[in-house]
mmCIF file of N, CA and C in Angstrom:
data_model
loop_
_atom_site.group_PDB
_atom_site.id
_atom_site.type_symbol
_atom_site.label_atom_id
_atom_site.label_comp_id
_atom_site.label_asym_id
_atom_site.label_seq_id
_atom_site.Cartn_x
_atom_site.Cartn_y
_atom_site.Cartn_z
ATOM 1 N N MET A 1153 64.560 69.217 40.298
ATOM 2 C CA MET A 1153 63.524 69.493 41.263
ATOM 3 C C MET A 1153 62.697 68.247 41.572
ATOM 4 N N SER A 1154 63.038 67.118 41.070
ATOM 5 C CA SER A 1154 62.223 65.927 41.244
ATOM 6 C C SER A 1154 62.135 65.469 42.690
ATOM 7 N N ASN A 1155 63.127 65.812 43.533
ATOM 8 C CA ASN A 1155 63.042 65.383 44.918
ATOM 9 C C ASN A 1155 62.601 66.519 45.839
ATOM 10 N N THR A 1156 62.205 67.653 45.285
ATOM 11 C CA THR A 1156 61.757 68.782 46.069
ATOM 12 C C THR A 1156 60.261 68.686 46.295
ATOM 13 N N SER A 1157 59.847 68.902 47.525
ATOM 14 C CA SER A 1157 58.434 68.957 47.891
ATOM 15 C C SER A 1157 58.143 70.270 48.523
ATOM 16 N N LEU A 1158 56.867 70.644 48.511
ATOM 17 C CA LEU A 1158 56.417 71.863 49.180
ATOM 18 C C LEU A 1158 55.419 71.492 50.258
ATOM 19 N N GLY A 1159 55.538 72.145 51.408
ATOM 20 C CA GLY A 1159 54.588 71.935 52.498
ATOM 21 C C GLY A 1159 53.950 73.277 52.823
ATOM 22 N N PHE A 1160 52.646 73.248 53.064
ATOM 23 C CA PHE A 1160 51.878 74.472 53.324
ATOM 24 C C PHE A 1160 51.159 74.360 54.649
ATOM 25 N N ILE A 1161 51.197 75.433 55.430
ATOM 26 C CA ILE A 1161 50.390 75.545 56.639
ATOM 27 C C ILE A 1161 49.740 76.921 56.600
ATOM 28 N N GLU A 1162 48.440 76.966 56.659
ATOM 29 C CA GLU A 1162 47.736 78.225 56.749
ATOM 30 C C GLU A 1162 47.168 78.299 58.149
ATOM 31 N N ILE A 1163 47.497 79.368 58.873
ATOM 32 C CA ILE A 1163 47.159 79.463 60.281
ATOM 33 C C ILE A 1163 46.761 80.883 60.616
ATOM 34 N N SER A 1164 46.003 81.047 61.651
ATOM 35 C CA SER A 1164 45.509 82.359 62.063
ATOM 36 C C SER A 1164 46.511 83.050 62.986
ATOM 37 N N GLY A 1165 47.046 84.158 62.517
ATOM 38 C CA GLY A 1165 47.949 84.974 63.332
ATOM 39 C C GLY A 1165 49.414 84.788 63.026
ATOM 40 N N VAL A 1166 50.166 85.882 63.097
ATOM 41 C CA VAL A 1166 51.605 85.879 62.788
ATOM 42 C C VAL A 1166 52.364 85.086 63.858
ATOM 43 N N VAL A 1167 52.008 85.246 65.125
ATOM 44 C CA VAL A 1167 52.717 84.527 66.188
ATOM 45 C C VAL A 1167 52.541 83.026 66.022
ATOM 46 N N ALA A 1168 51.340 82.572 65.740
ATOM 47 C CA ALA A 1168 51.085 81.161 65.522
ATOM 48 C C ALA A 1168 51.836 80.644 64.286
ATOM 49 N N ALA A 1169 51.949 81.477 63.259
ATOM 50 C CA ALA A 1169 52.677 81.087 62.048
ATOM 51 C C ALA A 1169 54.169 80.937 62.330
ATOM 52 N N VAL A 1170 54.734 81.862 63.110
ATOM 53 C CA VAL A 1170 56.145 81.758 63.456
ATOM 54 C C VAL A 1170 56.385 80.523 64.306
ATOM 55 N N ASP A 1171 55.456 80.234 65.217
ATOM 56 C CA ASP A 1171 55.558 79.034 66.043
ATOM 57 C C ASP A 1171 55.521 77.777 65.148
ATOM 58 N N ALA A 1172 54.589 77.729 64.208
ATOM 59 C CA ALA A 1172 54.481 76.576 63.326
ATOM 60 C C ALA A 1172 55.745 76.420 62.479
ATOM 61 N N LEU A 1173 56.285 77.542 61.973
ATOM 62 C CA LEU A 1173 57.524 77.495 61.187
ATOM 63 C C LEU A 1173 58.679 76.970 62.033
ATOM 64 N N ASP A 1174 58.783 77.435 63.243
ATOM 65 C CA ASP A 1174 59.821 76.969 64.161
ATOM 66 C C ASP A 1174 59.712 75.448 64.374
ATOM 67 N N ILE A 1175 58.512 74.977 64.586
ATOM 68 C CA ILE A 1175 58.299 73.530 64.767
ATOM 69 C C ILE A 1175 58.716 72.775 63.503
ATOM 70 N N MET A 1176 58.321 73.279 62.348
ATOM 71 C CA MET A 1176 58.630 72.592 61.085
ATOM 72 C C MET A 1176 60.147 72.531 60.847
ATOM 73 N N CYS A 1177 60.833 73.652 61.075
ATOM 74 C CA CYS A 1177 62.280 73.662 60.828
ATOM 75 C C CYS A 1177 63.055 72.805 61.841
ATOM 76 N N LYS A 1178 62.559 72.738 63.077
ATOM 77 C CA LYS A 1178 63.250 71.918 64.079
ATOM 78 C C LYS A 1178 62.932 70.435 63.924
ATOM 79 N N THR A 1179 61.775 70.128 63.348
ATOM 80 C CA THR A 1179 61.364 68.731 63.201
ATOM 81 C C THR A 1179 62.184 67.985 62.180
ATOM 82 N N SER A 1180 62.450 68.635 61.052
ATOM 83 C CA SER A 1180 63.154 67.947 59.983
ATOM 84 C C SER A 1180 63.925 68.972 59.152
ATOM 85 N N GLY A 1181 64.604 68.488 58.130
ATOM 86 C CA GLY A 1181 65.453 69.344 57.319
ATOM 87 C C GLY A 1181 64.714 70.122 56.255
ATOM 88 N N VAL A 1182 63.759 70.956 56.672
ATOM 89 C CA VAL A 1182 63.043 71.798 55.701
ATOM 90 C C VAL A 1182 63.516 73.215 55.872
ATOM 91 N N GLU A 1183 63.252 74.039 54.862
ATOM 92 C CA GLU A 1183 63.595 75.449 54.941
ATOM 93 C C GLU A 1183 62.427 76.288 54.442
ATOM 94 N N LEU A 1184 62.363 77.497 54.921
ATOM 95 C CA LEU A 1184 61.286 78.403 54.502
ATOM 96 C C LEU A 1184 61.456 78.755 53.035
ATOM 97 N N ALA A 1185 60.402 78.563 52.259
ATOM 98 C CA ALA A 1185 60.409 78.968 50.848
ATOM 99 C C ALA A 1185 59.832 80.365 50.715
ATOM 100 N N THR A 1186 58.716 80.615 51.364
ATOM 101 C CA THR A 1186 58.074 81.935 51.380
ATOM 102 C C THR A 1186 56.948 81.945 52.386
ATOM 103 N N TRP A 1187 56.372 83.098 52.582
ATOM 104 C CA TRP A 1187 55.178 83.210 53.403
ATOM 105 C C TRP A 1187 54.333 84.360 52.896
ATOM 106 N N GLU A 1188 53.056 84.288 53.163
ATOM 107 C CA GLU A 1188 52.097 85.302 52.733
ATOM 108 C C GLU A 1188 51.204 85.681 53.888
ATOM 109 N N ARG A 1189 50.977 86.965 54.069
ATOM 110 C CA ARG A 1189 50.045 87.432 55.092
ATOM 111 C C ARG A 1189 48.817 88.021 54.396
ATOM 112 N N LYS A 1190 47.650 87.636 54.888
ATOM 113 C CA LYS A 1190 46.400 88.172 54.360
ATOM 114 C C LYS A 1190 45.567 88.705 55.514
ATOM 115 N N LEU A 1191 44.657 89.583 55.210
ATOM 116 C CA LEU A 1191 43.770 90.167 56.214
ATOM 117 C C LEU A 1191 44.556 90.839 57.340
ATOM 118 N N GLY A 1192 45.603 91.556 56.990
ATOM 119 C CA GLY A 1192 46.416 92.248 57.973
ATOM 120 C C GLY A 1192 47.183 91.345 58.921
ATOM 121 N N GLY A 1193 47.518 90.153 58.473
ATOM 122 C CA GLY A 1193 48.258 89.219 59.299
ATOM 123 C C GLY A 1193 47.388 88.272 60.096
ATOM 124 N N ARG A 1194 46.071 88.398 59.929
ATOM 125 C CA ARG A 1194 45.188 87.489 60.662
ATOM 126 C C ARG A 1194 45.209 86.095 60.066
ATOM 127 N N LEU A 1195 45.601 85.966 58.805
ATOM 128 C CA LEU A 1195 45.722 84.679 58.180
ATOM 129 C C LEU A 1195 47.066 84.617 57.482
ATOM 130 N N VAL A 1196 47.899 83.640 57.855
ATOM 131 C CA VAL A 1196 49.270 83.550 57.356
ATOM 132 C C VAL A 1196 49.482 82.179 56.740
ATOM 133 N N THR A 1197 50.068 82.147 55.544
ATOM 134 C CA THR A 1197 50.430 80.898 54.897
ATOM 135 C C THR A 1197 51.947 80.778 54.902
ATOM 136 N N ILE A 1198 52.437 79.679 55.453
ATOM 137 C CA ILE A 1198 53.860 79.367 55.492
ATOM 138 C C ILE A 1198 54.115 78.291 54.464
ATOM 139 N N VAL A 1199 55.132 78.459 53.630
ATOM 140 C CA VAL A 1199 55.507 77.450 52.638
ATOM 141 C C VAL A 1199 56.938 77.036 52.927
ATOM 142 N N VAL A 1200 57.123 75.718 53.129
ATOM 143 C CA VAL A 1200 58.473 75.193 53.334
ATOM 144 C C VAL A 1200 58.808 74.244 52.200
ATOM 145 N N LYS A 1201 60.118 74.004 52.016
ATOM 146 C CA LYS A 1201 60.515 73.054 50.965
ATOM 147 C C LYS A 1201 61.576 72.139 51.512
ATOM 148 N N GLY A 1202 61.695 70.969 50.871
ATOM 149 C CA GLY A 1202 62.632 69.958 51.247
ATOM 150 C C GLY A 1202 62.273 68.658 50.586
ATOM 151 N N ASP A 1203 62.884 67.548 51.054
ATOM 152 C CA ASP A 1203 62.513 66.252 50.486
ATOM 153 C C ASP A 1203 61.136 65.826 51.011
ATOM 154 N N VAL A 1204 60.511 64.886 50.316
ATOM 155 C CA VAL A 1204 59.128 64.507 50.600
ATOM 156 C C VAL A 1204 58.935 64.069 52.035
ATOM 157 N N ALA A 1205 59.775 63.187 52.534
ATOM 158 C CA ALA A 1205 59.600 62.662 53.893
ATOM 159 C C ALA A 1205 59.762 63.782 54.944
ATOM 160 N N SER A 1206 60.728 64.653 54.766
ATOM 161 C CA SER A 1206 60.955 65.732 55.708
ATOM 162 C C SER A 1206 59.800 66.723 55.713
ATOM 163 N N VAL A 1207 59.317 67.073 54.536
ATOM 164 C CA VAL A 1207 58.195 68.017 54.446
ATOM 165 C C VAL A 1207 56.941 67.417 55.065
ATOM 166 N N GLN A 1208 56.674 66.157 54.763
ATOM 167 C CA GLN A 1208 55.488 65.490 55.330
ATOM 168 C C GLN A 1208 55.552 65.476 56.851
ATOM 169 N N GLU A 1209 56.691 65.106 57.394
ATOM 170 C CA GLU A 1209 56.859 65.063 58.840
ATOM 171 C C GLU A 1209 56.723 66.436 59.455
ATOM 172 N N ALA A 1210 57.316 67.438 58.821
ATOM 173 C CA ALA A 1210 57.267 68.803 59.347
ATOM 174 C C ALA A 1210 55.847 69.346 59.397
ATOM 175 N N VAL A 1211 55.092 69.147 58.313
ATOM 176 C CA VAL A 1211 53.724 69.653 58.260
ATOM 177 C C VAL A 1211 52.843 68.922 59.252
ATOM 178 N N GLU A 1212 52.954 67.611 59.351
ATOM 179 C CA GLU A 1212 52.143 66.855 60.295
ATOM 180 C C GLU A 1212 52.437 67.253 61.740
ATOM 181 N N THR A 1213 53.699 67.410 62.057
ATOM 182 C CA THR A 1213 54.096 67.771 63.427
ATOM 183 C C THR A 1213 53.613 69.176 63.775
ATOM 184 N N ALA A 1214 53.784 70.116 62.859
ATOM 185 C CA ALA A 1214 53.324 71.497 63.120
ATOM 186 C C ALA A 1214 51.810 71.548 63.261
ATOM 187 N N ALA A 1215 51.102 70.787 62.453
ATOM 188 C CA ALA A 1215 49.623 70.784 62.550
ATOM 189 C C ALA A 1215 49.178 70.220 63.888
ATOM 190 N N ARG A 1216 49.970 69.332 64.433
ATOM 191 C CA ARG A 1216 49.607 68.688 65.716
ATOM 192 C C ARG A 1216 50.059 69.526 66.921
ATOM 193 N N LYS A 1217 51.181 70.200 66.843
ATOM 194 C CA LYS A 1217 51.798 70.850 68.000
ATOM 195 C C LYS A 1217 51.740 72.360 68.016
ATOM 196 N N ALA A 1218 51.307 73.013 66.972
ATOM 197 C CA ALA A 1218 51.299 74.465 66.921
ATOM 198 C C ALA A 1218 50.358 75.042 67.989
ATOM 199 N N ILE A 1219 50.598 76.300 68.377
ATOM 200 C CA ILE A 1219 49.797 76.896 69.432
ATOM 201 C C ILE A 1219 48.354 77.144 69.016
ATOM 202 N N LYS A 1220 48.100 77.169 67.699
ATOM 203 C CA LYS A 1220 46.758 77.256 67.184
ATOM 204 C C LYS A 1220 46.563 76.143 66.156
ATOM 205 N N LYS A 1221 45.364 75.672 66.013
ATOM 206 C CA LYS A 1221 45.063 74.671 64.992
ATOM 207 C C LYS A 1221 45.093 75.335 63.609
ATOM 208 N N PRO A 1222 45.826 74.770 62.658
ATOM 209 C CA PRO A 1222 45.896 75.359 61.319
ATOM 210 C C PRO A 1222 44.517 75.357 60.650
ATOM 211 N N VAL A 1223 44.276 76.367 59.831
ATOM 212 C CA VAL A 1223 43.072 76.437 59.020
ATOM 213 C C VAL A 1223 43.148 75.391 57.923
ATOM 214 N N ALA A 1224 44.351 75.200 57.363
ATOM 215 C CA ALA A 1224 44.550 74.225 56.299
ATOM 216 C C ALA A 1224 46.047 73.857 56.260
ATOM 217 N N SER A 1225 46.310 72.681 55.733
ATOM 218 C CA SER A 1225 47.700 72.240 55.553
ATOM 219 C C SER A 1225 47.751 71.266 54.412
ATOM 220 N N GLY A 1226 48.912 71.127 53.803
ATOM 221 C CA GLY A 1226 49.064 70.191 52.715
ATOM 222 C C GLY A 1226 50.488 70.052 52.279
ATOM 223 N N VAL A 1227 50.732 68.965 51.538
ATOM 224 C CA VAL A 1227 52.064 68.688 50.995
ATOM 225 C C VAL A 1227 51.904 68.389 49.514
ATOM 226 N N ILE A 1228 52.770 68.962 48.711
ATOM 227 C CA ILE A 1228 52.825 68.635 47.285
ATOM 228 C C ILE A 1228 54.190 68.015 47.029
ATOM 229 N N ALA A 1229 54.174 66.722 46.729
ATOM 230 C CA ALA A 1229 55.415 66.027 46.365
ATOM 231 C C ALA A 1229 55.648 66.243 44.871
ATOM 232 N N ASN A 1230 56.897 66.601 44.526
ATOM 233 C CA ASN A 1230 57.276 66.832 43.146
ATOM 234 C C ASN A 1230 56.310 67.792 42.437
ATOM 235 N N PRO A 1231 56.232 69.038 42.891
ATOM 236 C CA PRO A 1231 55.287 69.989 42.299
ATOM 237 C C PRO A 1231 55.627 70.308 40.843
ATOM 238 N N HIS A 1232 54.598 70.620 40.086
ATOM 239 C CA HIS A 1232 54.740 71.020 38.705
ATOM 240 C C HIS A 1232 55.574 72.303 38.633
ATOM 241 N N GLU A 1233 56.266 72.520 37.565
ATOM 242 C CA GLU A 1233 57.145 73.678 37.425
ATOM 243 C C GLU A 1233 56.371 75.000 37.548
ATOM 244 N N GLU A 1234 55.092 75.030 37.175
ATOM 245 C CA GLU A 1234 54.309 76.254 37.347
ATOM 246 C C GLU A 1234 54.030 76.552 38.811
ATOM 247 N N ILE A 1235 53.871 75.526 39.615
ATOM 248 C CA ILE A 1235 53.704 75.728 41.054
ATOM 249 C C ILE A 1235 54.991 76.291 41.649
ATOM 250 N N MET A 1236 56.115 75.731 41.236
ATOM 251 C CA MET A 1236 57.399 76.224 41.722
ATOM 252 C C MET A 1236 57.611 77.683 41.278
ATOM 253 N N ARG A 1237 57.171 78.021 40.091
ATOM 254 C CA ARG A 1237 57.305 79.402 39.608
ATOM 255 C C ARG A 1237 56.446 80.337 40.441
ATOM 256 N N LEU A 1238 55.261 79.894 40.825
ATOM 257 C CA LEU A 1238 54.370 80.687 41.670
ATOM 258 C C LEU A 1238 55.000 80.933 43.038
ATOM 259 N N VAL A 1239 55.601 79.887 43.629
ATOM 260 C CA VAL A 1239 56.258 80.013 44.937
ATOM 261 C C VAL A 1239 57.466 80.956 44.824
ATOM 262 N N GLU A 1240 58.239 80.808 43.749
ATOM 263 C CA GLU A 1240 59.400 81.678 43.557
ATOM 264 C C GLU A 1240 58.975 83.131 43.358
ATOM 265 N N LEU A 1241 57.849 83.366 42.713
ATOM 266 C CA LEU A 1241 57.321 84.727 42.525
ATOM 267 C C LEU A 1241 56.957 85.316 43.882
ATOM 268 N N SER A 1242 56.294 84.519 44.721
ATOM 269 C CA SER A 1242 55.957 84.971 46.059
ATOM 270 C C SER A 1242 57.204 85.239 46.873
ATOM 271 N N ALA A 1243 58.169 84.366 46.776
ATOM 272 C CA ALA A 1243 59.440 84.547 47.501
ATOM 273 C C ALA A 1243 60.152 85.802 47.024
ATOM 274 N N GLY A 1244 60.083 86.085 45.737
ATOM 275 C CA GLY A 1244 60.720 87.276 45.194
ATOM 276 C C GLY A 1244 60.103 88.540 45.761
ATOM 277 N N ARG A 1245 58.786 88.559 45.881
ATOM 278 C CA ARG A 1245 58.121 89.734 46.504
ATOM 279 C C ARG A 1245 58.532 89.879 47.938
ATOM 280 N N PHE A 1246 58.629 88.753 48.651
ATOM 281 C CA PHE A 1246 59.053 88.754 50.055
ATOM 282 C C PHE A 1246 60.460 89.300 50.184
ATOM 283 N N MET A 1247 61.366 88.851 49.323
ATOM 284 C CA MET A 1247 62.753 89.306 49.391
ATOM 285 C C MET A 1247 62.881 90.771 49.006
ATOM 286 N N ASN A 1248 62.081 91.216 48.023
ATOM 287 C CA ASN A 1248 62.120 92.646 47.630
ATOM 288 C C ASN A 1248 61.683 93.536 48.793
ATOM 289 N N LYS A 1249 60.657 93.124 49.509
ATOM 290 C CA LYS A 1249 60.188 93.894 50.660
ATOM 291 C C LYS A 1249 61.273 93.943 51.739
ATOM 292 N N ALA A 1250 61.949 92.832 51.953
ATOM 293 C CA ALA A 1250 63.032 92.791 52.956
ATOM 294 C C ALA A 1250 64.185 93.700 52.514
ATOM 295 N N ALA A 1251 64.514 93.667 51.234
ATOM 296 C CA ALA A 1251 65.611 94.524 50.718
ATOM 297 C C ALA A 1251 65.251 95.985 50.839
ATOM 298 N N GLU A 1252 63.991 96.347 50.550
ATOM 299 C CA GLU A 1252 63.562 97.741 50.679
ATOM 300 C C GLU A 1252 63.674 98.181 52.129
ATOM 301 N N SER A 1253 63.266 97.349 53.044
ATOM 302 C CA SER A 1253 63.325 97.672 54.459
ATOM 303 C C SER A 1253 64.763 97.874 54.899
ATOM 304 N N THR A 1254 65.678 97.012 54.449
ATOM 305 C CA THR A 1254 67.096 97.135 54.783
ATOM 306 C C THR A 1254 67.682 98.431 54.194
ATOM 307 N N ALA A 1255 67.281 98.768 52.976
ATOM 308 C CA ALA A 1255 67.768 100.001 52.345
ATOM 309 C C ALA A 1255 67.280 101.212 53.116
ATOM 310 N N LEU A 1256 66.031 101.203 53.572
ATOM 311 C CA LEU A 1256 65.511 102.313 54.363
ATOM 312 C C LEU A 1256 66.270 102.432 55.687
ATOM 313 N N ASP A 1257 66.557 101.287 56.332
ATOM 314 C CA ASP A 1257 67.316 101.302 57.574
ATOM 315 C C ASP A 1257 68.722 101.883 57.338
ATOM 316 N N ALA A 1258 69.354 101.518 56.236
ATOM 317 C CA ALA A 1258 70.709 101.998 55.948
ATOM 318 C C ALA A 1258 70.683 103.505 55.698
ATOM 319 N N ARG A 1259 69.658 104.004 54.986
ATOM 320 C CA ARG A 1259 69.554 105.446 54.728
ATOM 321 C C ARG A 1259 69.320 106.205 56.037
ATOM 322 N N THR A 1260 68.479 105.662 56.903
ATOM 323 C CA THR A 1260 68.221 106.305 58.195
ATOM 324 C C THR A 1260 69.489 106.396 59.028
ATOM 325 N N ILE A 1261 70.288 105.355 59.038
ATOM 326 C CA ILE A 1261 71.545 105.347 59.776
ATOM 327 C C ILE A 1261 72.475 106.382 59.201
ATOM 328 N N GLN A 1262 72.558 106.508 57.860
ATOM 329 C CA GLN A 1262 73.433 107.490 57.225
ATOM 330 C C GLN A 1262 73.018 108.910 57.543
ATOM 331 N N GLU A 1263 71.681 109.126 57.638
ATOM 332 C CA GLU A 1263 71.178 110.470 57.920
ATOM 333 C C GLU A 1263 71.487 110.894 59.343
ATOM 334 N N VAL A 1264 71.534 109.941 60.261
ATOM 335 C CA VAL A 1264 71.794 110.239 61.662
ATOM 336 C C VAL A 1264 73.243 110.486 61.824
#
């Protein structure tokens, strides 16, 4: 994990967050690590991961070009293993919610 970095953008609104994520992924070779919605989606934190230079470029570009100005942004180069564990925990909750949603969709299709 020594070459892995994390980039964070906290922005107001889900649409603005998706726009910022799109900008980050198109700017450089980063990928979505996880995301968190607070206050009913009025405040969204996007976390991306990749190499240091790519993450730095992605966060700076998104902060400059997003449809809304981010509330906060930052980059952690070579994060401590506890930070990575925290991000993985968040990602696990995100993936579990997605899996539950898919399972509900599959049951609904079977019932019809």
